[in-house]
C-alpha cells in the first residue's frame, strides 16, 4: 500500500526530535511493506524576520525535501498568522499551498490514502484535498487536538467536529483521548481505533532491564511541561 503522511510534526534538521513518534510509525509501516511519502508543512519565515529569532533562523535551514531513514519527506512553506489572531485560517492556508504539491505526488507516487497527524490543521487540509482526489482519509488525534485551551473556542470545536465526522478512520493515541472525544463530540461508531505511540528501543537498552531486577524501577517518559503532570507523578511515587 502507498500512503501519504501529512504532518507538520515530522522531524527535520532544525528539530530532529520533534514528532519522532510520527517518523518511527512511518518507518515501521515501511518495514511491514508499505510505501511512504511525507508532506510536512513548515511556516514561511522571511529572511528579515529570521534575524530576530533563533528558531525562525533554524527553520530557514530546512531543505524543501530530504530523505530521512529512506523515506522521502517534503517541507513546503506555508504563510501563517499568530495563533491568537487567525488560527482558524491555517487549515485553509495549508490546503491552498499544499494542494498543487500533493496533487503532483498523487500523479507520480499514486498513494492510496492520506494519513494526517492532528486534526487541525493537517487533518482539515487533508480532508479538503482527499475529497478532491476522491481518496480515503485517516486522522490520528493527539492530545493537542483535544486540549481544553483549544476546544473552548467555538470555531476550533466546529472544525474539529467536521474532521471527526468526515474522516474514514479516526485513530486515538490513548483510550483517554478516545473517551474525551466521545464525550465532547459524540461516539463515532465503527470508525475509531486506538494505536498507542510506540518507540524504537536499541537492543542495548532492552538488555539493561535484567540488571535492575533486585529493586522496583519505574520509568516515566514525557516532556517536562506542566500538563504532563510529572510533579504529580513524583508525589505518587513518594507515597508508594
JSON list of C-alpha atoms in Angstrom, two decimals:
[
{"chain": "A", "resi": 1, "resn": "UNK", "atom": "CA", "xyz": [0.00, 0.00, 0.00]},
{"chain": "A", "resi": 2, "resn": "UNK", "atom": "CA", "xyz": [1.17, 3.53, -0.81]},
{"chain": "A", "resi": 3, "resn": "UNK", "atom": "CA", "xyz": [0.46, 6.11, 1.88]},
{"chain": "A", "resi": 4, "resn": "UNK", "atom": "CA", "xyz": [0.90, 9.87, 2.01]},
{"chain": "A", "resi": 5, "resn": "UNK", "atom": "CA", "xyz": [1.51, 11.15, 5.55]},
{"chain": "A", "resi": 6, "resn": "UNK", "atom": "CA", "xyz": [0.56, 14.77, 6.14]},
{"chain": "A", "resi": 7, "resn": "UNK", "atom": "CA", "xyz": [2.08, 16.09, 9.35]},
{"chain": "A", "resi": 8, "resn": "UNK", "atom": "CA", "xyz": [3.65, 19.38, 10.42]},
{"chain": "A", "resi": 9, "resn": "UNK", "atom": "CA", "xyz": [5.11, 17.42, 13.35]},
{"chain": "A", "resi": 10, "resn": "UNK", "atom": "CA", "xyz": [7.56, 15.37, 11.28]},
{"chain": "A", "resi": 11, "resn": "UNK", "atom": "CA", "xyz": [11.24, 15.72, 12.28]},
{"chain": "A", "resi": 12, "resn": "UNK", "atom": "CA", "xyz": [13.60, 17.92, 10.27]},
{"chain": "A", "resi": 13, "resn": "UNK", "atom": "CA", "xyz": [17.21, 19.06, 10.59]},
{"chain": "A", "resi": 14, "resn": "UNK", "atom": "CA", "xyz": [16.17, 22.10, 12.65]},
{"chain": "A", "resi": 15, "resn": "UNK", "atom": "CA", "xyz": [14.14, 19.94, 15.06]},
{"chain": "A", "resi": 16, "resn": "UNK", "atom": "CA", "xyz": [15.30, 16.31, 14.71]},
{"chain": "A", "resi": 17, "resn": "UNK", "atom": "CA", "xyz": [13.35, 15.08, 17.76]},
{"chain": "A", "resi": 18, "resn": "UNK", "atom": "CA", "xyz": [10.08, 16.85, 17.01]},
{"chain": "A", "resi": 19, "resn": "UNK", "atom": "CA", "xyz": [7.29, 14.41, 16.20]},
{"chain": "A", "resi": 20, "resn": "UNK", "atom": "CA", "xyz": [9.70, 11.46, 16.39]},
{"chain": "A", "resi": 21, "resn": "UNK", "atom": "CA", "xyz": [6.70, 9.21, 17.13]},
{"chain": "A", "resi": 22, "resn": "UNK", "atom": "CA", "xyz": [5.24, 10.03, 13.69]},
{"chain": "A", "resi": 23, "resn": "UNK", "atom": "CA", "xyz": [8.54, 9.21, 11.98]},
{"chain": "A", "resi": 24, "resn": "UNK", "atom": "CA", "xyz": [9.01, 5.94, 13.82]},
{"chain": "A", "resi": 25, "resn": "UNK", "atom": "CA", "xyz": [5.48, 4.83, 12.95]},
{"chain": "A", "resi": 26, "resn": "UNK", "atom": "CA", "xyz": [6.18, 5.63, 9.29]},
{"chain": "A", "resi": 27, "resn": "UNK", "atom": "CA", "xyz": [9.43, 3.66, 9.41]},
{"chain": "A", "resi": 28, "resn": "UNK", "atom": "CA", "xyz": [7.62, 0.68, 10.94]},
{"chain": "A", "resi": 29, "resn": "UNK", "atom": "CA", "xyz": [5.00, 0.80, 8.18]},
{"chain": "A", "resi": 30, "resn": "UNK", "atom": "CA", "xyz": [7.81, 0.64, 5.62]},
{"chain": "A", "resi": 31, "resn": "UNK", "atom": "CA", "xyz": [9.17, -2.46, 7.36]},
{"chain": "A", "resi": 32, "resn": "UNK", "atom": "CA", "xyz": [5.71, -4.00, 7.01]},
{"chain": "A", "resi": 33, "resn": "UNK", "atom": "CA", "xyz": [5.74, -3.46, 3.24]},
{"chain": "A", "resi": 34, "resn": "UNK", "atom": "CA", "xyz": [4.10, -0.05, 2.80]},
{"chain": "A", "resi": 35, "resn": "UNK", "atom": "CA", "xyz": [5.48, 2.71, 0.60]},
{"chain": "A", "resi": 36, "resn": "UNK", "atom": "CA", "xyz": [5.51, 6.06, 2.39]},
{"chain": "A", "resi": 37, "resn": "UNK", "atom": "CA", "xyz": [5.98, 9.66, 1.38]},
{"chain": "A", "resi": 38, "resn": "UNK", "atom": "CA", "xyz": [5.60, 12.58, 3.78]},
{"chain": "A", "resi": 39, "resn": "UNK", "atom": "CA", "xyz": [4.47, 16.18, 3.38]},
{"chain": "A", "resi": 40, "resn": "UNK", "atom": "CA", "xyz": [5.48, 18.21, 6.43]},
{"chain": "A", "resi": 41, "resn": "UNK", "atom": "CA", "xyz": [4.50, 21.89, 6.11]},
{"chain": "A", "resi": 42, "resn": "UNK", "atom": "CA", "xyz": [6.66, 24.48, 7.84]},
{"chain": "A", "resi": 43, "resn": "UNK", "atom": "CA", "xyz": [5.99, 28.16, 8.48]},
{"chain": "A", "resi": 44, "resn": "UNK", "atom": "CA", "xyz": [7.37, 30.51, 5.84]},
{"chain": "A", "resi": 45, "resn": "UNK", "atom": "CA", "xyz": [9.89, 32.79, 7.53]},
{"chain": "A", "resi": 46, "resn": "UNK", "atom": "CA", "xyz": [11.07, 35.95, 5.69]},
{"chain": "A", "resi": 47, "resn": "UNK", "atom": "CA", "xyz": [14.83, 36.43, 5.81]},
{"chain": "A", "resi": 48, "resn": "UNK", "atom": "CA", "xyz": [14.43, 39.73, 7.62]},
{"chain": "A", "resi": 49, "resn": "UNK", "atom": "CA", "xyz": [12.40, 38.17, 10.45]},
{"chain": "A", "resi": 50, "resn": "UNK", "atom": "CA", "xyz": [14.78, 35.21, 10.86]},
{"chain": "A", "resi": 51, "resn": "UNK", "atom": "CA", "xyz": [17.42, 37.54, 12.27]},
{"chain": "A", "resi": 52, "resn": "UNK", "atom": "CA", "xyz": [15.33, 38.22, 15.38]},
{"chain": "A", "resi": 53, "resn": "UNK", "atom": "CA", "xyz": [14.55, 34.65, 16.46]},
{"chain": "A", "resi": 54, "resn": "UNK", "atom": "CA", "xyz": [16.92, 31.62, 16.59]},
{"chain": "A", "resi": 55, "resn": "UNK", "atom": "CA", "xyz": [14.05, 29.20, 15.94]},
{"chain": "A", "resi": 56, "resn": "UNK", "atom": "CA", "xyz": [12.97, 31.10, 12.83]},
{"chain": "A", "resi": 57, "resn": "UNK", "atom": "CA", "xyz": [16.56, 31.19, 11.66]},
{"chain": "A", "resi": 58, "resn": "UNK", "atom": "CA", "xyz": [16.83, 27.40, 12.01]},
{"chain": "A", "resi": 59, "resn": "UNK", "atom": "CA", "xyz": [13.62, 26.89, 10.04]},
{"chain": "A", "resi": 60, "resn": "UNK", "atom": "CA", "xyz": [15.19, 28.61, 7.06]},
{"chain": "A", "resi": 61, "resn": "UNK", "atom": "CA", "xyz": [17.92, 25.94, 7.02]},
{"chain": "A", "resi": 62, "resn": "UNK", "atom": "CA", "xyz": [15.43, 23.11, 6.41]},
{"chain": "A", "resi": 63, "resn": "UNK", "atom": "CA", "xyz": [15.58, 21.98, 2.75]},
{"chain": "A", "resi": 64, "resn": "UNK", "atom": "CA", "xyz": [12.43, 21.77, 0.65]},
{"chain": "A", "resi": 65, "resn": "UNK", "atom": "CA", "xyz": [12.84, 18.00, 0.51]},
{"chain": "A", "resi": 66, "resn": "UNK", "atom": "CA", "xyz": [15.02, 15.34, 2.12]},
{"chain": "A", "resi": 67, "resn": "UNK", "atom": "CA", "xyz": [15.28, 11.62, 2.76]},
{"chain": "A", "resi": 68, "resn": "UNK", "atom": "CA", "xyz": [15.07, 10.58, 6.39]},
{"chain": "A", "resi": 69, "resn": "UNK", "atom": "CA", "xyz": [15.87, 6.91, 7.03]},
{"chain": "A", "resi": 70, "resn": "UNK", "atom": "CA", "xyz": [14.91, 6.11, 3.46]},
{"chain": "A", "resi": 71, "resn": "UNK", "atom": "CA", "xyz": [11.58, 7.99, 3.50]},
{"chain": "A", "resi": 72, "resn": "UNK", "atom": "CA", "xyz": [11.03, 10.88, 1.10]},
{"chain": "A", "resi": 73, "resn": "UNK", "atom": "CA", "xyz": [9.92, 13.98, 3.02]},
{"chain": "A", "resi": 74, "resn": "UNK", "atom": "CA", "xyz": [8.77, 17.29, 1.55]},
{"chain": "A", "resi": 75, "resn": "UNK", "atom": "CA", "xyz": [8.90, 20.51, 3.58]},
{"chain": "A", "resi": 76, "resn": "UNK", "atom": "CA", "xyz": [6.76, 23.08, 1.74]},
{"chain": "A", "resi": 77, "resn": "UNK", "atom": "CA", "xyz": [6.49, 26.53, 3.28]},
{"chain": "A", "resi": 78, "resn": "UNK", "atom": "CA", "xyz": [3.13, 27.95, 4.30]},
{"chain": "A", "resi": 79, "resn": "UNK", "atom": "CA", "xyz": [2.46, 31.54, 5.45]},
{"chain": "A", "resi": 80, "resn": "UNK", "atom": "CA", "xyz": [0.86, 31.52, 8.89]},
{"chain": "A", "resi": 81, "resn": "UNK", "atom": "CA", "xyz": [-0.57, 34.12, 11.21]},
{"chain": "A", "resi": 82, "resn": "UNK", "atom": "CA", "xyz": [-0.25, 34.37, 15.01]},
{"chain": "A", "resi": 83, "resn": "UNK", "atom": "CA", "xyz": [-2.47, 31.70, 16.53]},
{"chain": "A", "resi": 84, "resn": "UNK", "atom": "CA", "xyz": [-4.48, 34.09, 18.66]},
{"chain": "A", "resi": 85, "resn": "UNK", "atom": "CA", "xyz": [-5.36, 36.23, 15.66]},
{"chain": "A", "resi": 86, "resn": "UNK", "atom": "CA", "xyz": [-6.30, 33.80, 12.91]},
{"chain": "A", "resi": 87, "resn": "UNK", "atom": "CA", "xyz": [-5.64, 30.18, 13.94]},
{"chain": "A", "resi": 88, "resn": "UNK", "atom": "CA", "xyz": [-8.78, 29.09, 12.08]},
{"chain": "A", "resi": 89, "resn": "UNK", "atom": "CA", "xyz": [-7.25, 30.25, 8.78]},
{"chain": "A", "resi": 90, "resn": "UNK", "atom": "CA", "xyz": [-4.24, 27.94, 8.97]},
{"chain": "A", "resi": 91, "resn": "UNK", "atom": "CA", "xyz": [-6.02, 24.77, 7.67]},
{"chain": "A", "resi": 92, "resn": "UNK", "atom": "CA", "xyz": [-7.23, 26.69, 4.62]},
{"chain": "A", "resi": 93, "resn": "UNK", "atom": "CA", "xyz": [-3.74, 28.12, 4.04]},
{"chain": "A", "resi": 94, "resn": "UNK", "atom": "CA", "xyz": [-2.37, 24.59, 4.29]},
{"chain": "A", "resi": 95, "resn": "UNK", "atom": "CA", "xyz": [-4.86, 23.38, 1.71]},
{"chain": "A", "resi": 96, "resn": "UNK", "atom": "CA", "xyz": [-4.19, 26.29, -0.67]},
{"chain": "A", "resi": 97, "resn": "UNK", "atom": "CA", "xyz": [-0.40, 25.98, -0.56]},
{"chain": "A", "resi": 98, "resn": "UNK", "atom": "CA", "xyz": [-0.21, 22.15, -0.42]},
{"chain": "A", "resi": 99, "resn": "UNK", "atom": "CA", "xyz": [-2.86, 21.20, -2.96]},
{"chain": "A", "resi": 100, "resn": "UNK", "atom": "CA", "xyz": [-0.60, 21.55, -6.01]},
{"chain": "A", "resi": 101, "resn": "UNK", "atom": "CA", "xyz": [2.26, 19.56, -4.44]},
{"chain": "A", "resi": 102, "resn": "UNK", "atom": "CA", "xyz": [0.00, 16.76, -3.15]},
{"chain": "A", "resi": 103, "resn": "UNK", "atom": "CA", "xyz": [-1.83, 16.53, -6.49]},
{"chain": "A", "resi": 104, "resn": "UNK", "atom": "CA", "xyz": [1.54, 16.17, -8.23]},
{"chain": "A", "resi": 105, "resn": "UNK", "atom": "CA", "xyz": [2.64, 13.49, -5.77]},
{"chain": "A", "resi": 106, "resn": "UNK", "atom": "CA", "xyz": [-0.65, 11.67, -6.35]},
{"chain": "A", "resi": 107, "resn": "UNK", "atom": "CA", "xyz": [0.07, 11.53, -10.08]},
{"chain": "A", "resi": 108, "resn": "UNK", "atom": "CA", "xyz": [3.70, 10.45, -9.63]},
{"chain": "A", "resi": 109, "resn": "UNK", "atom": "CA", "xyz": [3.59, 8.34, -6.45]},
{"chain": "A", "resi": 110, "resn": "UNK", "atom": "CA", "xyz": [-0.01, 7.13, -6.71]},
{"chain": "A", "resi": 111, "resn": "UNK", "atom": "CA", "xyz": [-0.75, 6.88, -2.98]},
{"chain": "A", "resi": 112, "resn": "UNK", "atom": "CA", "xyz": [-3.94, 5.08, -1.90]},
{"chain": "A", "resi": 113, "resn": "UNK", "atom": "CA", "xyz": [-4.84, 7.19, 1.12]},
{"chain": "A", "resi": 114, "resn": "UNK", "atom": "CA", "xyz": [-3.88, 10.24, 3.16]},
{"chain": "A", "resi": 115, "resn": "UNK", "atom": "CA", "xyz": [-2.94, 9.85, 6.82]},
{"chain": "A", "resi": 116, "resn": "UNK", "atom": "CA", "xyz": [-2.96, 13.17, 8.69]},
{"chain": "A", "resi": 117, "resn": "UNK", "atom": "CA", "xyz": [-1.45, 13.53, 12.15]},
{"chain": "A", "resi": 118, "resn": "UNK", "atom": "CA", "xyz": [-3.51, 16.04, 14.16]},
{"chain": "A", "resi": 119, "resn": "UNK", "atom": "CA", "xyz": [-6.97, 17.06, 13.10]},
{"chain": "A", "resi": 120, "resn": "UNK", "atom": "CA", "xyz": [-6.06, 20.74, 12.94]},
{"chain": "A", "resi": 121, "resn": "UNK", "atom": "CA", "xyz": [-4.52, 21.98, 10.80]},
{"chain": "A", "resi": 122, "resn": "UNK", "atom": "CA", "xyz": [-3.29, 18.84, 8.97]},
{"chain": "A", "resi": 123, "resn": "UNK", "atom": "CA", "xyz": [-6.49, 16.81, 9.15]},
{"chain": "A", "resi": 124, "resn": "UNK", "atom": "CA", "xyz": [-8.73, 19.61, 7.92]},
{"chain": "A", "resi": 125, "resn": "UNK", "atom": "CA", "xyz": [-6.43, 20.38, 4.99]},
{"chain": "A", "resi": 126, "resn": "UNK", "atom": "CA", "xyz": [-6.11, 16.65, 4.30]},
{"chain": "A", "resi": 127, "resn": "UNK", "atom": "CA", "xyz": [-9.90, 16.33, 4.35]},
{"chain": "A", "resi": 128, "resn": "UNK", "atom": "CA", "xyz": [-10.32, 19.01, 1.68]},
{"chain": "A", "resi": 129, "resn": "UNK", "atom": "CA", "xyz": [-7.57, 17.55, -0.53]},
{"chain": "A", "resi": 130, "resn": "UNK", "atom": "CA", "xyz": [-8.70, 13.92, -0.06]},
{"chain": "A", "resi": 131, "resn": "UNK", "atom": "CA", "xyz": [-12.21, 14.92, -1.15]},
{"chain": "A", "resi": 132, "resn": "UNK", "atom": "CA", "xyz": [-10.86, 16.48, -4.34]},
{"chain": "A", "resi": 133, "resn": "UNK", "atom": "CA", "xyz": [-8.73, 13.41, -5.12]},
{"chain": "A", "resi": 134, "resn": "UNK", "atom": "CA", "xyz": [-11.50, 11.00, -4.08]},
{"chain": "A", "resi": 135, "resn": "UNK", "atom": "CA", "xyz": [-9.26, 9.26, -1.54]},
{"chain": "A", "resi": 136, "resn": "UNK", "atom": "CA", "xyz": [-9.88, 7.90, 1.97]},
{"chain": "A", "resi": 137, "resn": "UNK", "atom": "CA", "xyz": [-8.59, 9.91, 4.91]},
{"chain": "A", "resi": 138, "resn": "UNK", "atom": "CA", "xyz": [-7.20, 8.65, 8.21]},
{"chain": "A", "resi": 139, "resn": "UNK", "atom": "CA", "xyz": [-6.69, 11.17, 11.01]},
{"chain": "A", "resi": 140, "resn": "UNK", "atom": "CA", "xyz": [-4.66, 10.50, 14.14]},
{"chain": "A", "resi": 141, "resn": "UNK", "atom": "CA", "xyz": [-5.76, 12.56, 17.13]},
{"chain": "A", "resi": 142, "resn": "UNK", "atom": "CA", "xyz": [-3.03, 13.66, 19.50]},
{"chain": "A", "resi": 143, "resn": "UNK", "atom": "CA", "xyz": [-3.51, 15.50, 22.78]},
{"chain": "A", "resi": 144, "resn": "UNK", "atom": "CA", "xyz": [-3.15, 18.92, 21.15]},
{"chain": "A", "resi": 145, "resn": "UNK", "atom": "CA", "xyz": [-6.42, 18.48, 19.23]},
{"chain": "A", "resi": 146, "resn": "UNK", "atom": "CA", "xyz": [-8.48, 18.00, 22.38]},
{"chain": "A", "resi": 147, "resn": "UNK", "atom": "CA", "xyz": [-6.58, 20.41, 24.64]},
{"chain": "A", "resi": 148, "resn": "UNK", "atom": "CA", "xyz": [-9.18, 22.44, 26.61]},
{"chain": "A", "resi": 149, "resn": "UNK", "atom": "CA", "xyz": [-7.34, 25.63, 25.65]},
{"chain": "A", "resi": 150, "resn": "UNK", "atom": "CA", "xyz": [-8.23, 24.86, 22.04]},
{"chain": "A", "resi": 151, "resn": "UNK", "atom": "CA", "xyz": [-11.64, 23.22, 22.31]},
{"chain": "A", "resi": 152, "resn": "UNK", "atom": "CA", "xyz": [-13.04, 26.17, 24.28]},
{"chain": "A", "resi": 153, "resn": "UNK", "atom": "CA", "xyz": [-13.07, 28.14, 21.01]},
{"chain": "A", "resi": 154, "resn": "UNK", "atom": "CA", "xyz": [-16.28, 27.60, 19.03]},
{"chain": "A", "resi": 155, "resn": "UNK", "atom": "CA", "xyz": [-14.56, 27.76, 15.62]},
{"chain": "A", "resi": 156, "resn": "UNK", "atom": "CA", "xyz": [-11.98, 25.18, 16.70]},
{"chain": "A", "resi": 157, "resn": "UNK", "atom": "CA", "xyz": [-14.69, 22.86, 18.00]},
{"chain": "A", "resi": 158, "resn": "UNK", "atom": "CA", "xyz": [-16.69, 23.22, 14.81]},
{"chain": "A", "resi": 159, "resn": "UNK", "atom": "CA", "xyz": [-13.71, 22.46, 12.56]},
{"chain": "A", "resi": 160, "resn": "UNK", "atom": "CA", "xyz": [-12.60, 19.56, 14.75]},
{"chain": "A", "resi": 161, "resn": "UNK", "atom": "CA", "xyz": [-16.10, 18.06, 14.69]},
{"chain": "A", "resi": 162, "resn": "UNK", "atom": "CA", "xyz": [-16.15, 18.32, 10.89]},
{"chain": "A", "resi": 163, "resn": "UNK", "atom": "CA", "xyz": [-12.87, 16.40, 10.63]},
{"chain": "A", "resi": 164, "resn": "UNK", "atom": "CA", "xyz": [-14.00, 13.72, 13.08]},
{"chain": "A", "resi": 165, "resn": "UNK", "atom": "CA", "xyz": [-17.26, 13.20, 11.22]},
{"chain": "A", "resi": 166, "resn": "UNK", "atom": "CA", "xyz": [-15.71, 13.25, 7.74]},
{"chain": "A", "resi": 167, "resn": "UNK", "atom": "CA", "xyz": [-12.58, 11.10, 8.18]},
{"chain": "A", "resi": 168, "resn": "UNK", "atom": "CA", "xyz": [-12.90, 7.45, 7.14]},
{"chain": "A", "resi": 169, "resn": "UNK", "atom": "CA", "xyz": [-10.91, 6.35, 10.20]},
{"chain": "A", "resi": 170, "resn": "UNK", "atom": "CA", "xyz": [-10.07, 8.23, 13.38]},
{"chain": "A", "resi": 171, "resn": "UNK", "atom": "CA", "xyz": [-7.09, 6.98, 15.39]},
{"chain": "A", "resi": 172, "resn": "UNK", "atom": "CA", "xyz": [-6.50, 8.00, 19.01]},
{"chain": "A", "resi": 173, "resn": "UNK", "atom": "CA", "xyz": [-3.14, 7.57, 20.72]},
{"chain": "A", "resi": 174, "resn": "UNK", "atom": "CA", "xyz": [-4.81, 6.69, 24.04]},
{"chain": "A", "resi": 175, "resn": "UNK", "atom": "CA", "xyz": [-8.12, 5.41, 25.40]},
{"chain": "A", "resi": 176, "resn": "UNK", "atom": "CA", "xyz": [-8.38, 8.63, 27.42]},
{"chain": "A", "resi": 177, "resn": "UNK", "atom": "CA", "xyz": [-8.44, 10.75, 24.25]},
{"chain": "A", "resi": 178, "resn": "UNK", "atom": "CA", "xyz": [-10.97, 8.40, 22.68]},
{"chain": "A", "resi": 179, "resn": "UNK", "atom": "CA", "xyz": [-13.32, 8.80, 25.65]},
{"chain": "A", "resi": 180, "resn": "UNK", "atom": "CA", "xyz": [-12.73, 12.56, 25.73]},
{"chain": "A", "resi": 181, "resn": "UNK", "atom": "CA", "xyz": [-13.71, 12.86, 22.07]},
{"chain": "A", "resi": 182, "resn": "UNK", "atom": "CA", "xyz": [-16.79, 10.70, 22.60]},
{"chain": "A", "resi": 183, "resn": "UNK", "atom": "CA", "xyz": [-17.96, 12.93, 25.46]},
{"chain": "A", "resi": 184, "resn": "UNK", "atom": "CA", "xyz": [-17.31, 16.16, 23.59]},
{"chain": "A", "resi": 185, "resn": "UNK", "atom": "CA", "xyz": [-18.25, 15.19, 20.04]},
{"chain": "A", "resi": 186, "resn": "UNK", "atom": "CA", "xyz": [-20.30, 12.01, 20.18]},
{"chain": "A", "resi": 187, "resn": "UNK", "atom": "CA", "xyz": [-19.46, 8.37, 19.61]},
{"chain": "A", "resi": 188, "resn": "UNK", "atom": "CA", "xyz": [-18.02, 7.64, 16.17]},
{"chain": "A", "resi": 189, "resn": "UNK", "atom": "CA", "xyz": [-19.36, 4.12, 15.82]},
{"chain": "A", "resi": 190, "resn": "UNK", "atom": "CA", "xyz": [-17.25, 1.70, 13.82]},
{"chain": "A", "resi": 191, "resn": "UNK", "atom": "CA", "xyz": [-14.52, 4.01, 12.61]},
{"chain": "A", "resi": 192, "resn": "UNK", "atom": "CA", "xyz": [-12.29, 4.67, 15.63]},
{"chain": "A", "resi": 193, "resn": "UNK", "atom": "CA", "xyz": [-9.12, 2.84, 16.59]},
{"chain": "A", "resi": 194, "resn": "UNK", "atom": "CA", "xyz": [-6.64, 3.21, 19.45]},
{"chain": "A", "resi": 195, "resn": "UNK", "atom": "CA", "xyz": [-2.99, 2.97, 18.38]},
{"chain": "A", "resi": 196, "resn": "UNK", "atom": "CA", "xyz": [-0.55, 3.93, 21.10]},
{"chain": "A", "resi": 197, "resn": "UNK", "atom": "CA", "xyz": [2.62, 5.83, 20.27]},
{"chain": "A", "resi": 198, "resn": "UNK", "atom": "CA", "xyz": [5.42, 3.30, 20.13]},
{"chain": "A", "resi": 199, "resn": "UNK", "atom": "CA", "xyz": [9.16, 3.73, 20.49]},
{"chain": "A", "resi": 200, "resn": "UNK", "atom": "CA", "xyz": [12.08, 2.00, 18.83]},
{"chain": "A", "resi": 201, "resn": "UNK", "atom": "CA", "xyz": [14.46, 0.79, 21.53]},
{"chain": "A", "resi": 202, "resn": "UNK", "atom": "CA", "xyz": [18.05, -0.14, 20.70]},
{"chain": "A", "resi": 203, "resn": "UNK", "atom": "CA", "xyz": [18.94, -3.67, 21.78]},
{"chain": "A", "resi": 204, "resn": "UNK", "atom": "CA", "xyz": [21.42, -2.37, 24.36]},
{"chain": "A", "resi": 205, "resn": "UNK", "atom": "CA", "xyz": [18.61, -0.51, 26.15]},
{"chain": "A", "resi": 206, "resn": "UNK", "atom": "CA", "xyz": [16.49, -3.65, 26.46]},
{"chain": "A", "resi": 207, "resn": "UNK", "atom": "CA", "xyz": [19.41, -5.66, 27.85]},
{"chain": "A", "resi": 208, "resn": "UNK", "atom": "CA", "xyz": [19.81, -3.27, 30.79]},
{"chain": "A", "resi": 209, "resn": "UNK", "atom": "CA", "xyz": [16.47, -4.33, 32.34]},
{"chain": "A", "resi": 210, "resn": "UNK", "atom": "CA", "xyz": [17.55, -7.71, 33.90]},
{"chain": "A", "resi": 211, "resn": "UNK", "atom": "CA", "xyz": [20.32, -5.93, 35.82]},
{"chain": "A", "resi": 212, "resn": "UNK", "atom": "CA", "xyz": [17.70, -3.96, 37.76]},
{"chain": "A", "resi": 213, "resn": "UNK", "atom": "CA", "xyz": [15.58, -6.90, 38.92]},
{"chain": "A", "resi": 214, "resn": "UNK", "atom": "CA", "xyz": [16.57, -6.57, 42.57]},
{"chain": "A", "resi": 215, "resn": "UNK", "atom": "CA", "xyz": [14.50, -3.41, 43.03]},
{"chain": "A", "resi": 216, "resn": "UNK", "atom": "CA", "xyz": [11.36, -1.86, 41.63]},
{"chain": "A", "resi": 217, "resn": "UNK", "atom": "CA", "xyz": [12.22, 0.53, 38.84]},
{"chain": "A", "resi": 218, "resn": "UNK", "atom": "CA", "xyz": [9.58, 2.80, 37.30]},
{"chain": "A", "resi": 219, "resn": "UNK", "atom": "CA", "xyz": [10.32, 4.65, 34.08]},
{"chain": "A", "resi": 220, "resn": "UNK", "atom": "CA", "xyz": [8.32, 7.73, 33.07]},
{"chain": "A", "resi": 221, "resn": "UNK", "atom": "CA", "xyz": [8.75, 9.14, 29.57]},
{"chain": "A", "resi": 222, "resn": "UNK", "atom": "CA", "xyz": [7.40, 12.54, 28.57]},
{"chain": "A", "resi": 223, "resn": "UNK", "atom": "CA", "xyz": [8.15, 16.20, 28.05]},
{"chain": "A", "resi": 224, "resn": "UNK", "atom": "CA", "xyz": [8.92, 18.25, 31.16]},
{"chain": "A", "resi": 225, "resn": "UNK", "atom": "CA", "xyz": [5.92, 20.52, 30.77]},
{"chain": "A", "resi": 226, "resn": "UNK", "atom": "CA", "xyz": [3.13, 21.21, 33.32]},
{"chain": "A", "resi": 227, "resn": "UNK", "atom": "CA", "xyz": [0.32, 19.36, 31.52]},
{"chain": "A", "resi": 228, "resn": "UNK", "atom": "CA", "xyz": [2.32, 16.11, 31.62]},
{"chain": "A", "resi": 229, "resn": "UNK", "atom": "CA", "xyz": [1.88, 16.10, 35.41]},
{"chain": "A", "resi": 230, "resn": "UNK", "atom": "CA", "xyz": [5.38, 14.89, 36.28]},
{"chain": "A", "resi": 231, "resn": "UNK", "atom": "CA", "xyz": [5.13, 16.71, 39.63]},
{"chain": "A", "resi": 232, "resn": "UNK", "atom": "CA", "xyz": [2.02, 14.69, 40.48]},
{"chain": "A", "resi": 233, "resn": "UNK", "atom": "CA", "xyz": [3.77, 11.51, 39.39]},
{"chain": "A", "resi": 234, "resn": "UNK", "atom": "CA", "xyz": [6.72, 12.19, 41.72]},
{"chain": "A", "resi": 235, "resn": "UNK", "atom": "CA", "xyz": [4.36, 12.71, 44.66]},
{"chain": "A", "resi": 236, "resn": "UNK", "atom": "CA", "xyz": [2.60, 9.45, 43.84]},
{"chain": "A", "resi": 237, "resn": "UNK", "atom": "CA", "xyz": [5.92, 7.60, 43.69]},
{"chain": "A", "resi": 238, "resn": "UNK", "atom": "CA", "xyz": [6.80, 9.04, 47.08]},
{"chain": "A", "resi": 239, "resn": "UNK", "atom": "CA", "xyz": [3.57, 7.60, 48.53]},
{"chain": "A", "resi": 240, "resn": "UNK", "atom": "CA", "xyz": [4.40, 4.19, 47.06]}
]
